[in-house]
N, CA, C and O atoms as a GROMACS GRO file, in nm:
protein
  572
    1UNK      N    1  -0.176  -0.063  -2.033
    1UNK     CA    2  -0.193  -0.023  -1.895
    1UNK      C    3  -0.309  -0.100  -1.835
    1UNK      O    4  -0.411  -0.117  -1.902
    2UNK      N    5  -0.301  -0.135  -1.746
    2UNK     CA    6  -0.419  -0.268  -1.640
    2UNK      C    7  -0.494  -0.144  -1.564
    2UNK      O    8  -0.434  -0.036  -1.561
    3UNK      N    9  -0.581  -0.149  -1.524
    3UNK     CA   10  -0.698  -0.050  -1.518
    3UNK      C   11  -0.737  -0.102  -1.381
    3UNK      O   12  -0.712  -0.222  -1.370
    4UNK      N   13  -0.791  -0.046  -1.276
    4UNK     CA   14  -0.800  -0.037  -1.119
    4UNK      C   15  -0.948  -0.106  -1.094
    4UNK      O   16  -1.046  -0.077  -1.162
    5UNK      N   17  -0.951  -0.192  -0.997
    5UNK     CA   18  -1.093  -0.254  -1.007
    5UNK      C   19  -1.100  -0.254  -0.868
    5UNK      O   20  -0.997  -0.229  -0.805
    6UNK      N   21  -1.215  -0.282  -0.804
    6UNK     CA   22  -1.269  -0.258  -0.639
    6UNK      C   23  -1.258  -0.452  -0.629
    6UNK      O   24  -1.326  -0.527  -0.699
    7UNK      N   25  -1.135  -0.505  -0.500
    7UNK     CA   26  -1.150  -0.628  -0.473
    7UNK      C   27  -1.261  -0.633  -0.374
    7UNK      O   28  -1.228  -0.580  -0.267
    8UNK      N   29  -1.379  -0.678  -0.374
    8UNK     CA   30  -1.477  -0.721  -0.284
    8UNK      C   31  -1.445  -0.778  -0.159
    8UNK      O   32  -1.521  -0.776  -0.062
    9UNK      N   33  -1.302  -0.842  -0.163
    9UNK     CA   34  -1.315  -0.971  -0.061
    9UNK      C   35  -1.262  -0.869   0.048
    9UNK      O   36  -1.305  -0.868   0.164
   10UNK      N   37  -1.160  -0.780  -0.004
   10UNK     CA   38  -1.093  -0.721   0.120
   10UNK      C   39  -1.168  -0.546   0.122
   10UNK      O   40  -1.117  -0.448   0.176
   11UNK      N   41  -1.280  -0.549   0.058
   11UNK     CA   42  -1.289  -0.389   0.048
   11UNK      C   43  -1.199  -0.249  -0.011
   11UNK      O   44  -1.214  -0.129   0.015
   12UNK      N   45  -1.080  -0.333  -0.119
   12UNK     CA   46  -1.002  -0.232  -0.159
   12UNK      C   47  -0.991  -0.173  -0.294
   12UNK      O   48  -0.992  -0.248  -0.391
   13UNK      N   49  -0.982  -0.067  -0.306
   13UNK     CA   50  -0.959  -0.062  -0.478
   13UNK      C   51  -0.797  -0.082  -0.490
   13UNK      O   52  -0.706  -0.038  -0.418
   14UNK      N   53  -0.795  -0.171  -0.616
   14UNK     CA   54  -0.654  -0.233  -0.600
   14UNK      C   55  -0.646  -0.182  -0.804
   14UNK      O   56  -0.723  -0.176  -0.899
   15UNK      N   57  -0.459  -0.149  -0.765
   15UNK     CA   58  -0.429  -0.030  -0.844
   15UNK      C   59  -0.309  -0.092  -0.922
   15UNK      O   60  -0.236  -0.157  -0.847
   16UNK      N   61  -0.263  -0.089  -1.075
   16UNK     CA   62  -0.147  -0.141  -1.100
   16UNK      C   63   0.022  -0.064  -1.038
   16UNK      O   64   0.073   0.042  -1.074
   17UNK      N   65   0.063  -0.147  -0.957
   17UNK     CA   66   0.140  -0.054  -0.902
   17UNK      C   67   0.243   0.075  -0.935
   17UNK      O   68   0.242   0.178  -0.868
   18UNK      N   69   0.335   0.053  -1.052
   18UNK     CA   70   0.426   0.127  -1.141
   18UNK      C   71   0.322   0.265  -1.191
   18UNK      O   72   0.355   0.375  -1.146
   19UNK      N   73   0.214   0.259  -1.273
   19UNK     CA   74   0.125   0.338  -1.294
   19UNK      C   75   0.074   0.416  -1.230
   19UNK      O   76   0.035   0.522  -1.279
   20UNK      N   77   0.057   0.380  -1.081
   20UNK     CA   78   0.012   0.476  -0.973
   20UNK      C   79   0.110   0.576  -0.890
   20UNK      O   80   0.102   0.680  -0.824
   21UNK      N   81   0.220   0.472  -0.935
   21UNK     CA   82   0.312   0.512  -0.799
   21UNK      C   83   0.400   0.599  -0.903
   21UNK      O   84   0.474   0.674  -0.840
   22UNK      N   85   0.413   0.611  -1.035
   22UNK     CA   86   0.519   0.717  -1.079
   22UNK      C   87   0.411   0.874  -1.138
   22UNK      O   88   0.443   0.977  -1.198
   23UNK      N   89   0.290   0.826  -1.090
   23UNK     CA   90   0.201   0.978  -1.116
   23UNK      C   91   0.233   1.041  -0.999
   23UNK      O   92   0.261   1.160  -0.981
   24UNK      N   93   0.225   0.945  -0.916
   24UNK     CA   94   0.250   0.990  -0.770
   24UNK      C   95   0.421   1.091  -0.728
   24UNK      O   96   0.449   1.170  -0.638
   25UNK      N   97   0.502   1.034  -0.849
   25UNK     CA   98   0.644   1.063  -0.836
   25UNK      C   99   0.726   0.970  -0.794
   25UNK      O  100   0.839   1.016  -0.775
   26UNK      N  101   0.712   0.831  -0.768
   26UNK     CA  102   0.779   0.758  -0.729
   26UNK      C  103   0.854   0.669  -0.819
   26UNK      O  104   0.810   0.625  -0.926
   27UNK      N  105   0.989   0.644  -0.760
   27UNK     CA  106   1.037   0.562  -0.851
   27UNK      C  107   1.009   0.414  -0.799
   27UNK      O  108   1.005   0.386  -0.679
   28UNK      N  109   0.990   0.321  -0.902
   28UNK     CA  110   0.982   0.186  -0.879
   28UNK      C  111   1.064   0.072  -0.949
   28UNK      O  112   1.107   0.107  -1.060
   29UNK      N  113   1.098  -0.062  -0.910
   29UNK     CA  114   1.212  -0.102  -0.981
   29UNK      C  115   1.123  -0.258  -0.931
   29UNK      O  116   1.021  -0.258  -0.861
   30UNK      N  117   1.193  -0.386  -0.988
   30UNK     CA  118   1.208  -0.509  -0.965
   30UNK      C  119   1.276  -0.567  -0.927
   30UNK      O  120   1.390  -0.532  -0.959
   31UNK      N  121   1.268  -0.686  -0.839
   31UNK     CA  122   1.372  -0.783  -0.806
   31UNK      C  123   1.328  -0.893  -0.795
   31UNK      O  124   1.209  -0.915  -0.778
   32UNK      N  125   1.428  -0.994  -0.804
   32UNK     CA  126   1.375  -1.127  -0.709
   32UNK      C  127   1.516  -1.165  -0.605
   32UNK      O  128   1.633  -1.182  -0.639
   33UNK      N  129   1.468  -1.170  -0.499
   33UNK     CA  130   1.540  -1.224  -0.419
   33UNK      C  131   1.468  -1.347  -0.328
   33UNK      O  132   1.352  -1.345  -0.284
   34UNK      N  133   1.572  -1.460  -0.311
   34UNK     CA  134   1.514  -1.572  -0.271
   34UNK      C  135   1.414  -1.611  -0.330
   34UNK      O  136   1.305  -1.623  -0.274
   35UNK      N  137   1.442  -1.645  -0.486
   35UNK     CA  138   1.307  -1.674  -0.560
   35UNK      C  139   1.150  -1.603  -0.548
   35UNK      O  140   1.042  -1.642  -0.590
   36UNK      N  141   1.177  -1.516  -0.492
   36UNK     CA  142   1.044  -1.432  -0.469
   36UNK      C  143   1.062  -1.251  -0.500
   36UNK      O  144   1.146  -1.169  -0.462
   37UNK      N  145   0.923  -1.237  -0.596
   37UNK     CA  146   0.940  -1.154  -0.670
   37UNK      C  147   0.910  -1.027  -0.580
   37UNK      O  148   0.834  -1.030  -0.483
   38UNK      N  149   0.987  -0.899  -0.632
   38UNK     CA  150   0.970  -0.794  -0.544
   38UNK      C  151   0.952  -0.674  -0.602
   38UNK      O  152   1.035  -0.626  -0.679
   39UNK      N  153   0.816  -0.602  -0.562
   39UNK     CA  154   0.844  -0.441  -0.622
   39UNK      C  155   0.871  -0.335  -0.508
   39UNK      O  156   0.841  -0.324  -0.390
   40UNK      N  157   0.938  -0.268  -0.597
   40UNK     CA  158   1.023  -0.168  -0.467
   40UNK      C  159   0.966  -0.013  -0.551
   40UNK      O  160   0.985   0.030  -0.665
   41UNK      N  161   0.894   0.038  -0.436
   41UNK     CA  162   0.862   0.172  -0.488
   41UNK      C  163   0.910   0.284  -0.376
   41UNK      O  164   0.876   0.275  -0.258
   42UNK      N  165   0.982   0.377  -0.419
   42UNK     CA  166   1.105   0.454  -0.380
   42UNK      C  167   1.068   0.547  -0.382
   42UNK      O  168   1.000   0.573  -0.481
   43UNK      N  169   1.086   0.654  -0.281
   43UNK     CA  170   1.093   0.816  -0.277
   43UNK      C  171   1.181   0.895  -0.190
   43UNK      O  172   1.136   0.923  -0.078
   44UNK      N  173   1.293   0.933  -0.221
   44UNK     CA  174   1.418   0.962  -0.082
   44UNK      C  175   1.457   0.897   0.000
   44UNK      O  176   1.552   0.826  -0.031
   45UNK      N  177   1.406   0.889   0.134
   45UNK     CA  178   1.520   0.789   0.198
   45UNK      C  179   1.376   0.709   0.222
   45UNK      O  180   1.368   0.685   0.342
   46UNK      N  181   1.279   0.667   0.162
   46UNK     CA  182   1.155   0.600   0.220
   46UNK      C  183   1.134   0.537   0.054
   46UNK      O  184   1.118   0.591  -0.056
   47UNK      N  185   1.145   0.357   0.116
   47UNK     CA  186   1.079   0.284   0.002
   47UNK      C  187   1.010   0.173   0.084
   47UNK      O  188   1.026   0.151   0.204
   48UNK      N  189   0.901   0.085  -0.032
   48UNK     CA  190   0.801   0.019   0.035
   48UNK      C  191   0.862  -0.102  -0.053
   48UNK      O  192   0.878  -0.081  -0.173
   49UNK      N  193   0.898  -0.226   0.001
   49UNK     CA  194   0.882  -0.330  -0.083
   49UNK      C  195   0.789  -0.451  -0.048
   49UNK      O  196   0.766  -0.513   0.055
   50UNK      N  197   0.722  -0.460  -0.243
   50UNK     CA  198   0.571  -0.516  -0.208
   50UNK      C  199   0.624  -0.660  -0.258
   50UNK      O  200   0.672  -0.663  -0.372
   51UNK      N  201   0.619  -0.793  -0.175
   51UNK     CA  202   0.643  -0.947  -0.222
   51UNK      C  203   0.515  -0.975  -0.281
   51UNK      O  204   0.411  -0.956  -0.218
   52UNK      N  205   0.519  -1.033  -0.435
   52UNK     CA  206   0.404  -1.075  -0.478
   52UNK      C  207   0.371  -1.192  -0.437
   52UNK      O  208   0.447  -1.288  -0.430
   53UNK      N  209   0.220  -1.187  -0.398
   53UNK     CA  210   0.159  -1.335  -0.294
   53UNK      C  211   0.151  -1.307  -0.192
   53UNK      O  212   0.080  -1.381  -0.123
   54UNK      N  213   0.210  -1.201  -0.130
   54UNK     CA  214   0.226  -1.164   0.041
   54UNK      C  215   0.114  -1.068   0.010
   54UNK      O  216   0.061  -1.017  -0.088
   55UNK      N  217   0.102  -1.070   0.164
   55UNK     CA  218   0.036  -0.946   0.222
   55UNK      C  219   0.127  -0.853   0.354
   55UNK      O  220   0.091  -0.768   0.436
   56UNK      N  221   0.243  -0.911   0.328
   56UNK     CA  222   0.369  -0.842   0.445
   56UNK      C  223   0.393  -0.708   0.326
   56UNK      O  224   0.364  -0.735   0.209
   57UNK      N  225   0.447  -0.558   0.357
   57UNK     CA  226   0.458  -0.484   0.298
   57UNK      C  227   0.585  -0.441   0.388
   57UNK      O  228   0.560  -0.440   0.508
   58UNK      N  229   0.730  -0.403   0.348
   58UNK     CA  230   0.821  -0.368   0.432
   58UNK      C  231   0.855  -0.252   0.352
   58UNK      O  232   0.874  -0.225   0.233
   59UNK      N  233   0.856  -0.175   0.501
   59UNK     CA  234   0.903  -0.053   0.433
   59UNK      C  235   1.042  -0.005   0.497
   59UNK      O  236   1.036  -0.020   0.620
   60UNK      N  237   1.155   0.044   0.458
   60UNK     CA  238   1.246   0.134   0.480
   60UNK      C  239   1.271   0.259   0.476
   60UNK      O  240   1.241   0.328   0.379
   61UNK      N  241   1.344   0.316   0.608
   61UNK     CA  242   1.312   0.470   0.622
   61UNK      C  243   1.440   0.485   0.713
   61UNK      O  244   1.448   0.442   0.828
   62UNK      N  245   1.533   0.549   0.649
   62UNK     CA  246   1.634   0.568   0.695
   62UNK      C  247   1.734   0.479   0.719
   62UNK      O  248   1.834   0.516   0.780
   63UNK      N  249   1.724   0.370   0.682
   63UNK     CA  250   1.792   0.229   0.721
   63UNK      C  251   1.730   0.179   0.778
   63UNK      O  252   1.769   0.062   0.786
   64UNK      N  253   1.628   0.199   0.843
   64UNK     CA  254   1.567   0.123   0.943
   64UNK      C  255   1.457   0.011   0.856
   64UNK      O  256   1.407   0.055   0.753
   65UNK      N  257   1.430  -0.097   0.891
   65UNK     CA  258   1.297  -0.125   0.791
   65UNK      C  259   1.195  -0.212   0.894
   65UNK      O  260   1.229  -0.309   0.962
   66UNK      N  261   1.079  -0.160   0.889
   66UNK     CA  262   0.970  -0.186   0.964
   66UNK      C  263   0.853  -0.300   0.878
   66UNK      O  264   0.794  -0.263   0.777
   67UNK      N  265   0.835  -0.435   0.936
   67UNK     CA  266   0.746  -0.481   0.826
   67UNK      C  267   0.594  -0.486   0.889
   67UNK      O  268   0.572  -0.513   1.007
   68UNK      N  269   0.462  -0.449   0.762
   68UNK     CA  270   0.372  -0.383   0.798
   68UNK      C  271   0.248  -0.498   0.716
   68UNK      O  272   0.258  -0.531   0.598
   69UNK      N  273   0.153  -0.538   0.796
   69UNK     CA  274   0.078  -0.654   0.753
   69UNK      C  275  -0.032  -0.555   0.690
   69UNK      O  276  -0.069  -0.451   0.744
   70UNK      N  277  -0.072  -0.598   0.580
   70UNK     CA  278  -0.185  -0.562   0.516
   70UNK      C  279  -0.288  -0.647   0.489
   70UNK      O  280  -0.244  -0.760   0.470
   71UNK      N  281  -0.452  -0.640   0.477
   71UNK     CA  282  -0.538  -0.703   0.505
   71UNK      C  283  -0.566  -0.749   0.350
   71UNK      O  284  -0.653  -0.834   0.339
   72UNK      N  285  -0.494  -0.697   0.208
   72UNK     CA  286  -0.465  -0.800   0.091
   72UNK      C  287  -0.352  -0.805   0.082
   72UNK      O  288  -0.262  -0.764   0.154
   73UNK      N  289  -0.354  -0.887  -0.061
   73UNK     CA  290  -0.217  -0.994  -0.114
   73UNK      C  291  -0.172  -0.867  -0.222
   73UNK      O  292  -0.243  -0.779  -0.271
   74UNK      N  293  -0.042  -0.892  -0.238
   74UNK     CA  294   0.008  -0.834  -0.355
   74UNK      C  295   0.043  -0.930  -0.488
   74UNK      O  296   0.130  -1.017  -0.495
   75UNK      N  297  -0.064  -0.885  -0.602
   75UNK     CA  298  -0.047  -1.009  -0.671
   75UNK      C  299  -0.018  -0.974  -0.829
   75UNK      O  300  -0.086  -0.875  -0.855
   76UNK      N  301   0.051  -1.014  -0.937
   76UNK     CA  302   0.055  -0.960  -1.048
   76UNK      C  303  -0.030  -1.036  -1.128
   76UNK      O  304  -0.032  -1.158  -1.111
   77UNK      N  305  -0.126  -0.966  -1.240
   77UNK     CA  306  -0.246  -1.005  -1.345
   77UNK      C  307  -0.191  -0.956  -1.462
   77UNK      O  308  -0.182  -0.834  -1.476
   78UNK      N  309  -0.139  -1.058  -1.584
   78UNK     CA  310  -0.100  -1.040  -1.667
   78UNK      C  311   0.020  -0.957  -1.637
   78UNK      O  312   0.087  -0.987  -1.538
   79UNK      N  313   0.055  -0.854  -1.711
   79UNK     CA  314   0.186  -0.810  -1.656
   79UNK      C  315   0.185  -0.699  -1.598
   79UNK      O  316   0.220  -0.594  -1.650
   80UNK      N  317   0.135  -0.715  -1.454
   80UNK     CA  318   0.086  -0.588  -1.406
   80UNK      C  319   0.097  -0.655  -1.241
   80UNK      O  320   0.053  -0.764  -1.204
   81UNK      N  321   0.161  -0.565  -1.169
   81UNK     CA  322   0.119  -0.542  -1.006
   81UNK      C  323   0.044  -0.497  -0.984
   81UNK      O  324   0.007  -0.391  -1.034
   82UNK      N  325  -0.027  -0.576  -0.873
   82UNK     CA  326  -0.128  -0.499  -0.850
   82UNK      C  327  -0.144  -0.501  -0.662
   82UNK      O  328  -0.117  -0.596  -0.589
   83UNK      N  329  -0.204  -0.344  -0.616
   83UNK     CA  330  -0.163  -0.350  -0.473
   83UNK      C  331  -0.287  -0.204  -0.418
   83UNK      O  332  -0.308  -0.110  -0.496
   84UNK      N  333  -0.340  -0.210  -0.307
   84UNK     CA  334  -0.401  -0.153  -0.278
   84UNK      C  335  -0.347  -0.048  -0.277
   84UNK      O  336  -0.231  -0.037  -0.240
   85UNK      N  337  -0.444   0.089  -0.333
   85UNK     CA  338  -0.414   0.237  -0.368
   85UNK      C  339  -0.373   0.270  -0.196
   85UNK      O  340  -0.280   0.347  -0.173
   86UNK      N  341  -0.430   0.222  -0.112
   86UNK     CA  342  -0.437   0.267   0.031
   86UNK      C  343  -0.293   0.273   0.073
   86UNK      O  344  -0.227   0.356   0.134
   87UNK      N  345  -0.262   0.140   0.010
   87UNK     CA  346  -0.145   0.119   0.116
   87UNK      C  347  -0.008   0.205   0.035
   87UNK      O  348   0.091   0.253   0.089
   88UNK      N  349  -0.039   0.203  -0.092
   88UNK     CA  350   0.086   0.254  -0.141
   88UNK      C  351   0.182   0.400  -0.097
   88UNK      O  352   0.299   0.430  -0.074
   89UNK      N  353  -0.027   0.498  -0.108
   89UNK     CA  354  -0.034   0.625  -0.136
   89UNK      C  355   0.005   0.660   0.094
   89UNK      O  356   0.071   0.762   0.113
   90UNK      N  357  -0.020   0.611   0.175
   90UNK     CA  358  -0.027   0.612   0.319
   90UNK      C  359   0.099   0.601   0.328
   90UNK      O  360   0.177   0.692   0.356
   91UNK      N  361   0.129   0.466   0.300
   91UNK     CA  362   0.256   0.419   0.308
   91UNK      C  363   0.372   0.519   0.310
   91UNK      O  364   0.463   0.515   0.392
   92UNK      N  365   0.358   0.619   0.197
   92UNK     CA  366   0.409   0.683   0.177
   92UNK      C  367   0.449   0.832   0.223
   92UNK      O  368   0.556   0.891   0.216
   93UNK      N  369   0.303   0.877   0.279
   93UNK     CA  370   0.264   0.962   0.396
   93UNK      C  371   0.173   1.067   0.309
   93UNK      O  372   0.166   1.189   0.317
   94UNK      N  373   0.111   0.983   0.230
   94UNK     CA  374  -0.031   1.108   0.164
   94UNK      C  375  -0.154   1.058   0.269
   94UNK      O  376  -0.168   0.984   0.367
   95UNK      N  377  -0.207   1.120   0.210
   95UNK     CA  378  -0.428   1.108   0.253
   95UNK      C  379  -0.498   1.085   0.203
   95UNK      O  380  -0.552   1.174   0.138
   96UNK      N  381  -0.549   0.945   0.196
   96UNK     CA  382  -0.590   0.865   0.106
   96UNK      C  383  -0.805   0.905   0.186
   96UNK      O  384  -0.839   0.915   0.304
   97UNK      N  385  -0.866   0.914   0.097
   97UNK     CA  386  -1.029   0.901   0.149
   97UNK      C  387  -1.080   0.850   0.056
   97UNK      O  388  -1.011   0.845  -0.046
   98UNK      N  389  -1.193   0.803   0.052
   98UNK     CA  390  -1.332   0.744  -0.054
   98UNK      C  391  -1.492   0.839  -0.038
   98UNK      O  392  -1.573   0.864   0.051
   99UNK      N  393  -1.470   0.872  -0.204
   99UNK     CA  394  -1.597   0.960  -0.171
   99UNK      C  395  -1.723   0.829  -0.241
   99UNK      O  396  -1.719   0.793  -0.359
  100UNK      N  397  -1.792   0.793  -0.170
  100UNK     CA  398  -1.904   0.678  -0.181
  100UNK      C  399  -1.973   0.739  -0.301
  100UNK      O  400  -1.987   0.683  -0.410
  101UNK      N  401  -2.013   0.858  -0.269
  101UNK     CA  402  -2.129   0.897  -0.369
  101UNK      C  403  -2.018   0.892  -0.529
  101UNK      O  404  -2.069   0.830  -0.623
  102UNK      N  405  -1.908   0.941  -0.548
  102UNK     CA  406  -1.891   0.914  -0.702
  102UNK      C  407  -1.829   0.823  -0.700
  102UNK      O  408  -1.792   0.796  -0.814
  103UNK      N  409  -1.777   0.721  -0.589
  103UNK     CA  410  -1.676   0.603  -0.570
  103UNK      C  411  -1.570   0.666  -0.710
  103UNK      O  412  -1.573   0.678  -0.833
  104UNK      N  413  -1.472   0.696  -0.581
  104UNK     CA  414  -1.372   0.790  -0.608
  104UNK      C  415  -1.248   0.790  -0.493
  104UNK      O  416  -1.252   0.832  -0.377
  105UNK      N  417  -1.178   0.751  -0.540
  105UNK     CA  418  -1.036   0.758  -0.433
  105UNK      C  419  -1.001   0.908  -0.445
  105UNK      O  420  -1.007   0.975  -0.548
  106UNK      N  421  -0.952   0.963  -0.288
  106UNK     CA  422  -0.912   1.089  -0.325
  106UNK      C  423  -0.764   1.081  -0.243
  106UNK      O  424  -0.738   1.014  -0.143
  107UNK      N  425  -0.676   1.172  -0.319
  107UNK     CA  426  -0.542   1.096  -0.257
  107UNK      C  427  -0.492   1.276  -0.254
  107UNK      O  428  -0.498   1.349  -0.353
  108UNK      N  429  -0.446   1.319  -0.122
  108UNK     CA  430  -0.379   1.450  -0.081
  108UNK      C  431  -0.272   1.439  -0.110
  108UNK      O  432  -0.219   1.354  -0.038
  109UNK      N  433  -0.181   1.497  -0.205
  109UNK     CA  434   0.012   1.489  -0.203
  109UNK      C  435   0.037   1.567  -0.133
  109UNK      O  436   0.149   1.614  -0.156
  110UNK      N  437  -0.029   1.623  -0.027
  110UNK     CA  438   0.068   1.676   0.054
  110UNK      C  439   0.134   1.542   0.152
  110UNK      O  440   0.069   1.454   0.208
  111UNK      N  441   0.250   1.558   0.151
  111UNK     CA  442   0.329   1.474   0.240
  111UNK      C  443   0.313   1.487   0.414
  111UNK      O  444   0.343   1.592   0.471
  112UNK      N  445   0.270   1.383   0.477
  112UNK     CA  446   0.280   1.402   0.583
  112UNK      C  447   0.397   1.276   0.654
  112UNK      O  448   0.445   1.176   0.600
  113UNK      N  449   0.414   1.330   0.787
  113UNK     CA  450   0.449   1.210   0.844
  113UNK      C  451   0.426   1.089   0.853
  113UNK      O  452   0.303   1.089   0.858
  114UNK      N  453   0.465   0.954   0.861
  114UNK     CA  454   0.385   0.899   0.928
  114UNK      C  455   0.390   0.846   1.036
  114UNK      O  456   0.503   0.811   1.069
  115UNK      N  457   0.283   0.819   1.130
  115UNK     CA  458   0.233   0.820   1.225
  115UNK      C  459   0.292   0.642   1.292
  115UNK      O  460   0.220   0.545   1.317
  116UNK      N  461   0.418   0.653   1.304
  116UNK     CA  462   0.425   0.478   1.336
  116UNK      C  463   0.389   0.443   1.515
  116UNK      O  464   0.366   0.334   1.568
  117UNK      N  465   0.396   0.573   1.573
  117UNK     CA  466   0.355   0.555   1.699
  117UNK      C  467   0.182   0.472   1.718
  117UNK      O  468   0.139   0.428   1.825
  118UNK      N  469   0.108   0.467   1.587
  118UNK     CA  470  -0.007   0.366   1.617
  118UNK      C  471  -0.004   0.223   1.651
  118UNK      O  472  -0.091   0.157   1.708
  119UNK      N  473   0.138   0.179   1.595
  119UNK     CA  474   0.162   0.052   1.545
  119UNK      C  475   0.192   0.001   1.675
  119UNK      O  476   0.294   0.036   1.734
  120UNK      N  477   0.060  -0.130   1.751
  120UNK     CA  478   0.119  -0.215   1.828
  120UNK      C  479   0.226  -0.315   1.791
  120UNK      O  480   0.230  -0.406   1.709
  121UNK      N  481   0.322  -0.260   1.888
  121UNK     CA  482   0.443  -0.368   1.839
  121UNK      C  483   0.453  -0.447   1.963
  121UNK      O  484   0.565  -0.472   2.008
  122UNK      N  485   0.353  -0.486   2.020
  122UNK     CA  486   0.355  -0.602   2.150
  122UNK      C  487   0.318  -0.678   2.077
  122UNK      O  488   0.392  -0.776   2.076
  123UNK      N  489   0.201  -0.689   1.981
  123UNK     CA  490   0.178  -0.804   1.924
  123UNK      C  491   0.284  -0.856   1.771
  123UNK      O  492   0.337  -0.767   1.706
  124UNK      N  493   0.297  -0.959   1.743
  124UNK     CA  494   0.342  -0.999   1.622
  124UNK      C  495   0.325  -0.923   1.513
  124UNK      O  496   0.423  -0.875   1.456
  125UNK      N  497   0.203  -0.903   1.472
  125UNK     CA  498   0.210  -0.868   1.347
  125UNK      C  499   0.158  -0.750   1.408
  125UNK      O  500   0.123  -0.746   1.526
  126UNK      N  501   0.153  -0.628   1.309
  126UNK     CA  502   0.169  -0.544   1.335
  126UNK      C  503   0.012  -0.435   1.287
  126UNK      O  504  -0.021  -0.400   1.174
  127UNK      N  505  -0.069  -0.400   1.443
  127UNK     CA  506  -0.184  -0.391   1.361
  127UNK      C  507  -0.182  -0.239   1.518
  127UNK      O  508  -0.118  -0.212   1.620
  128UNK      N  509  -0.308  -0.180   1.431
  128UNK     CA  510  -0.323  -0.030   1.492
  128UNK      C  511  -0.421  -0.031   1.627
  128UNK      O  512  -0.495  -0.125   1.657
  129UNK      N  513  -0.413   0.046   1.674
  129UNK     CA  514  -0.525   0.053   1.830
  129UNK      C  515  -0.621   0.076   1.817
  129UNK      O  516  -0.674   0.112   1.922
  130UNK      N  517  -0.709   0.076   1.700
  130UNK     CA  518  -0.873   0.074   1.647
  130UNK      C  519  -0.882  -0.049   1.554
  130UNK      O  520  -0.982  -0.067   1.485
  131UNK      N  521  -0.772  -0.140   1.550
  131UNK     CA  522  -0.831  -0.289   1.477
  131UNK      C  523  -0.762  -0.290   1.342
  131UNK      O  524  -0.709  -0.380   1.278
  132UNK      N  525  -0.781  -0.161   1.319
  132UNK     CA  526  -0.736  -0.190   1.129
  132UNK      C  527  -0.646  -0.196   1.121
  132UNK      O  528  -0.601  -0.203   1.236
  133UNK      N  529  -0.480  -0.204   0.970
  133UNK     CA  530  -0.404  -0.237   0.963
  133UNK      C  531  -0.381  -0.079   0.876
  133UNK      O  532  -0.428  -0.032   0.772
  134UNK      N  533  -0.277  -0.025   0.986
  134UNK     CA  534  -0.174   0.080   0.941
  134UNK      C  535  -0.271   0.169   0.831
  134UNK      O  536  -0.250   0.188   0.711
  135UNK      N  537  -0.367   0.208   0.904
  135UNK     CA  538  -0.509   0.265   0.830
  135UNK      C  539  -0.537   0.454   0.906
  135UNK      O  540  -0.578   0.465   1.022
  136UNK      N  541  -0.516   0.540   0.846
  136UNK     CA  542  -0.574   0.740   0.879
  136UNK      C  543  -0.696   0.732   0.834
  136UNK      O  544  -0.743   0.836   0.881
  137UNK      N  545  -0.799   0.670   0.765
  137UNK     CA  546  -0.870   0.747   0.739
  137UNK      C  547  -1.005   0.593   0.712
  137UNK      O  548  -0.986   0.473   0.730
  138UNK      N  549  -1.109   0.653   0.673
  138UNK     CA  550  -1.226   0.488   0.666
  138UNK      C  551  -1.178   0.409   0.544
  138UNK      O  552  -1.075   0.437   0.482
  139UNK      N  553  -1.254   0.316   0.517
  139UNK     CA  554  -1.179   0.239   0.387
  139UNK      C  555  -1.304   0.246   0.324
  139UNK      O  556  -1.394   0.283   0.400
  140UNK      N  557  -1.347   0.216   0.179
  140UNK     CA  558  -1.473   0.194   0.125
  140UNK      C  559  -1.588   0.185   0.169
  140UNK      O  560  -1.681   0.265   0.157
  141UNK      N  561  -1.581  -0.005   0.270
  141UNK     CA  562  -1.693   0.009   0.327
  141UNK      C  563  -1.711   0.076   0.464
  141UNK      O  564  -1.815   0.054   0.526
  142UNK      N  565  -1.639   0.138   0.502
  142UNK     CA  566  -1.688   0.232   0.640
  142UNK      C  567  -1.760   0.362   0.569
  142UNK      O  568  -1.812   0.440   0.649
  143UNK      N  569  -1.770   0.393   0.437
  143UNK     CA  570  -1.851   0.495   0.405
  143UNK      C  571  -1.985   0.472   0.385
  143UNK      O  572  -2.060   0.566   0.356
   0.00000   0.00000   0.00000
């Protein structure tokens, strides 16, 4: 099992994906399509698929699929995905916070909605009306 480390460059703790996401309850699977590798992490009619090397995250929800820019890459280390805890656990519609003092991710399973009415979709890529990217709550360094 690949073990969770804080990336400096983007401020994230970045998590092996399969490991996080089936504590969480999710199912996850592989692909490659168009020579590019894909993890797909699944829960009812809502899955996220993460392209390794990208930082595009597309998610599907009902048939519909919305693609959602994230401020890291999704990248595999040894044989392991690896992808910000933020985006997986949100993505999904939990409540992701950082407690500074024990640097500690705290992640709510209660399921919520999510909130796509933030998402400017005038611009290209797809970013929220306070700057950050498809972000409820502070990230590391805002604590």
């Amino acid at each position: 099992m690949g073990r969770a480390f804080a990336d400096t460059r983007f401020d994230r703790i970045m998590v092996p994906l399969r490991f996080v996401s089936e504590k969480l309850g999710y199912e996850v699977t592989y692909e490659k399509s168009n020579d590019r590798d894909l993890a797909i992490v699944k829960q009812g009619n809502r899955s996220l698929i993460f392209t390794l090397g990208s930082n595009i995250v597309r998610m599907s929800e009902n048939g519909k699929m919305t693609e959602l820019v994230s401020d890291a890459y999704t990248f595999a280390y040894g044989d392991r995905t690896y992808v910000p805890i933020r985006y997986v656990s949100e993505y999904m519609g939990l409540s992701v916070d950082w407690d500074q003092s024990s640097k500690t991710v705290l992640i709510d399973r209660t399921v919520k909605e999510l909130d796509k009415t933030k998402i400017n979709t005038a611009v290209k890529e797809y970013t929220l009306d306070n700057g950050c990217l498809l972000y409820t709550s502070p990230s590391p360094r805002d604590s």
